[in-house]
Tab-separated table of C-alpha atoms in Angstrom:
chain	number	residue	atom	x	y	z
A	1	LYS	CA	102.913	59.230	98.905
A	2	GLY	CA	102.431	60.019	102.548
A	3	LYS	CA	103.104	63.724	101.931
A	4	ASN	CA	100.643	66.554	102.075
A	5	MET	CA	99.614	67.013	98.430
A	6	TYR	CA	99.085	70.740	99.011
A	7	ALA	CA	102.580	71.315	100.366
A	8	LEU	CA	104.738	73.366	98.044
A	9	PRO	CA	108.021	71.818	96.945
A	10	GLU	CA	111.202	72.900	98.683
A	11	TRP	CA	112.892	75.925	97.189
A	12	THR	CA	116.210	74.194	96.673
A	13	ASN	CA	118.261	73.499	93.558
A	14	TRP	CA	117.692	76.979	92.144
A	15	GLY	CA	119.419	76.113	88.874
A	16	ASN	CA	116.906	73.361	88.113
A	17	LEU	CA	113.974	75.563	89.160
A	18	PHE	CA	115.227	78.292	86.802
A	19	LEU	CA	115.598	75.777	83.965
A	20	VAL	CA	112.087	74.364	84.517
A	21	GLY	CA	110.708	77.910	84.520
A	22	LEU	CA	112.592	78.762	81.332
A	23	VAL	CA	111.326	75.635	79.580
A	24	SER	CA	107.786	76.449	80.772
A	25	PHE	CA	108.165	79.928	79.270
A	26	PHE	CA	109.191	78.433	75.896
A	27	ILE	CA	106.293	75.951	76.034
A	28	SER	CA	103.964	78.911	76.604
A	29	LEU	CA	105.470	80.778	73.652
A	30	ILE	CA	105.021	77.743	71.409
A	31	TYR	CA	101.378	77.434	72.428
A	32	PHE	CA	100.808	81.096	71.538
A	33	ILE	CA	102.412	80.793	68.071
A	34	PRO	CA	99.037	80.659	66.227
A	35	ALA	CA	97.829	83.923	67.803
A	36	LEU	CA	101.240	85.575	67.367
A	37	LEU	CA	101.372	84.536	63.704
A	38	LEU	CA	97.991	86.134	63.057
A	39	ILE	CA	99.151	89.324	64.742
A	40	PHE	CA	102.375	89.447	62.730
A	41	LEU	CA	100.547	88.637	59.475
A	42	PHE	CA	97.908	91.328	59.857
A	43	VAL	CA	99.754	94.018	61.848
A	44	GLY	CA	103.422	93.292	61.354
A	45	LYS	CA	106.086	93.940	63.929
A	46	ASP	CA	104.822	97.492	64.470
A	47	PHE	CA	102.508	96.291	67.252
A	48	LEU	CA	105.600	95.762	69.429
A	49	ASN	CA	106.031	99.543	69.485
A	50	ASP	CA	102.353	100.506	69.441
A	51	ILE	CA	99.958	98.064	71.142
A	52	SER	CA	97.032	100.304	70.108
A	53	LEU	CA	97.308	98.723	66.646
A	54	LEU	CA	95.627	95.620	68.086
A	55	THR	CA	92.072	96.954	67.922
A	56	TYR	CA	88.944	95.742	66.220
A	57	GLU	CA	88.957	98.880	64.063
A	58	SER	CA	92.396	98.084	62.656
A	59	LEU	CA	92.096	94.291	62.484
A	60	GLY	CA	88.385	93.651	61.914
A	61	PHE	CA	87.313	90.022	62.229
A	62	THR	CA	90.942	88.975	62.687
A	63	ALA	CA	90.876	90.665	66.116
A	64	ILE	CA	88.022	88.392	67.193
A	65	LEU	CA	89.887	85.370	65.843
A	66	ILE	CA	93.051	86.364	67.749
A	67	VAL	CA	91.074	86.781	70.991
A	68	VAL	CA	89.331	83.410	70.578
A	69	ILE	CA	92.598	81.593	69.813
A	70	SER	CA	94.294	83.320	72.772
A	71	LEU	CA	91.475	82.372	75.162
A	72	ILE	CA	91.573	78.740	74.020
A	73	THR	CA	95.341	78.770	74.514
A	74	LEU	CA	95.012	80.327	77.979
A	75	TYR	CA	92.511	77.635	78.897
A	76	ILE	CA	94.593	74.659	77.715
A	77	LEU	CA	98.105	75.928	78.556
A	78	PRO	CA	97.986	75.253	82.328
A	79	MET	CA	97.175	71.583	81.699
A	80	ALA	CA	100.099	71.369	79.250
A	81	LEU	CA	102.411	72.916	81.860
A	82	VAL	CA	101.164	70.510	84.527
A	83	LYS	CA	101.778	67.620	82.133
A	84	TYR	CA	105.328	68.906	81.514
A	85	SER	CA	106.044	69.454	85.202
A	86	ILE	CA	105.260	65.860	86.186
A	87	ASN	CA	108.364	64.364	84.554
A	88	GLU	CA	109.988	67.588	83.326
A	89	LYS	CA	110.016	66.231	79.768
A	90	PHE	CA	109.524	68.880	77.085
A	91	GLY	CA	107.582	66.551	74.790
A	92	ASP	CA	104.991	65.824	77.471
A	93	ALA	CA	103.631	69.360	77.075
A	94	PHE	CA	102.629	68.485	73.513
A	95	LYS	CA	100.729	65.261	74.128
A	96	PHE	CA	97.669	66.999	72.761
A	97	ILE	CA	95.146	64.164	73.009
A	98	GLU	CA	95.759	63.642	76.726
A	99	ILE	CA	95.971	67.381	77.414
A	100	PHE	CA	92.731	68.149	75.550
A	101	SER	CA	90.863	65.233	77.085
A	102	LYS	CA	91.854	66.290	80.603
A	103	SER	CA	91.184	69.972	79.823
A	104	LEU	CA	87.639	69.257	78.707
A	105	THR	CA	86.473	68.008	82.092
A	106	TRP	CA	84.410	69.677	84.768
A	107	LYS	CA	87.154	69.356	87.420
A	108	TYR	CA	89.679	71.231	85.302
A	109	THR	CA	87.121	73.814	84.164
A	110	ALA	CA	86.096	74.435	87.784
A	111	ALA	CA	89.753	74.867	88.806
A	112	TRP	CA	90.294	77.277	85.918
A	113	ILE	CA	87.191	79.349	86.728
A	114	PHE	CA	88.046	79.437	90.448
A	115	THR	CA	91.594	80.577	89.624
A	116	LEU	CA	90.233	83.323	87.383
A	117	ILE	CA	87.861	84.501	90.128
A	118	VAL	CA	90.704	84.521	92.688
A	119	LEU	CA	92.866	86.488	90.254
A	120	LEU	CA	90.154	89.094	89.659
A	121	ILE	CA	89.314	89.483	93.355
A	122	LEU	CA	92.971	89.746	94.385
A	123	ASN	CA	93.620	92.323	91.666
A	124	LEU	CA	90.697	94.388	92.952
A	125	VAL	CA	91.762	94.065	96.584
A	126	LEU	CA	95.478	94.704	95.978
A	127	SER	CA	95.102	97.409	93.332
A	128	TRP	CA	95.927	100.065	95.935
A	129	LEU	CA	99.492	98.723	96.280
A	130	VAL	CA	101.240	101.161	93.943
A	131	ILE	CA	104.754	102.567	94.081
A	132	PRO	CA	105.246	106.000	92.500
A	133	VAL	CA	108.339	106.222	90.304
A	134	ASN	CA	109.755	108.714	87.854
A	135	LEU	CA	110.749	106.636	84.860
A	136	THR	CA	110.368	107.782	81.306
A	137	GLY	CA	106.723	107.229	80.406
A	138	VAL	CA	105.971	105.430	83.690
A	139	ASP	CA	104.770	107.236	86.773
A	140	LYS	CA	103.845	104.256	88.948
A	141	ILE	CA	104.376	100.530	89.335
A	142	ASN	CA	101.427	98.425	90.451
A	143	LEU	CA	102.867	95.811	92.812
A	144	GLY	CA	99.374	94.667	93.762
A	145	SER	CA	98.851	93.069	90.356
A	146	SER	CA	102.173	91.258	90.619
A	147	PHE	CA	101.279	89.845	94.032
A	148	ALA	CA	97.767	88.956	92.836
A	149	ASN	CA	99.142	87.143	89.796
A	150	PHE	CA	101.701	85.203	91.833
A	151	ILE	CA	99.241	84.172	94.547
A	152	SER	CA	96.507	83.192	92.101
A	153	LEU	CA	98.945	81.185	89.957
A	154	VAL	CA	100.207	79.268	93.000
A	155	ILE	CA	96.607	78.511	93.960
A	156	GLY	CA	95.654	77.774	90.364
A	157	PHE	CA	98.482	75.395	89.590
A	158	THR	CA	97.841	73.576	92.858
A	159	LEU	CA	94.238	73.100	91.729
A	160	PHE	CA	95.283	72.192	88.166
A	161	GLY	CA	97.676	69.553	89.494
A	162	LYS	CA	94.982	68.166	91.780
A	163	ALA	CA	92.500	68.074	88.915
A	164	TYR	CA	95.059	66.373	86.672
A	165	SER	CA	95.705	63.652	89.240
A	166	GLU	CA	91.976	63.030	89.771
A	167	ILE	CA	90.995	62.912	86.079
A	168	LYS	CA	91.270	59.420	84.643
């Protein structure tokens, strides 16, 4: 109250910030379990070494199912992470009824679409930011994508939080 709602939190207490980020990573992994299970069931662990195994030719209809489940997860996951971040309680990220009801609103959908557009535009604009390196199998590192992802996620989660607070 009385603070600018768009102001980023102070970057203090690095240990807690790291822990919140780590928990958010595990929440994300848990949300992706259905898609990962399908991949492991139909491809096995070999896809970790050869991502080209994840094609429609090798998976058939299962590939479409994996993409649909992943897109649904990508759509709902930010709201789950916002829900977790409010009180930093792990269980809050799995209050599915509240998360789904708030995810299926125009305000959240608009924030999600805007974030996606920002991400795509920033990736196009910053794609020139490449550092040449001589690592085994890697000849360049695209820093532009990293910056684009970071900036769009900061913007996106600001919008997701705002949408969450406005949705009754």
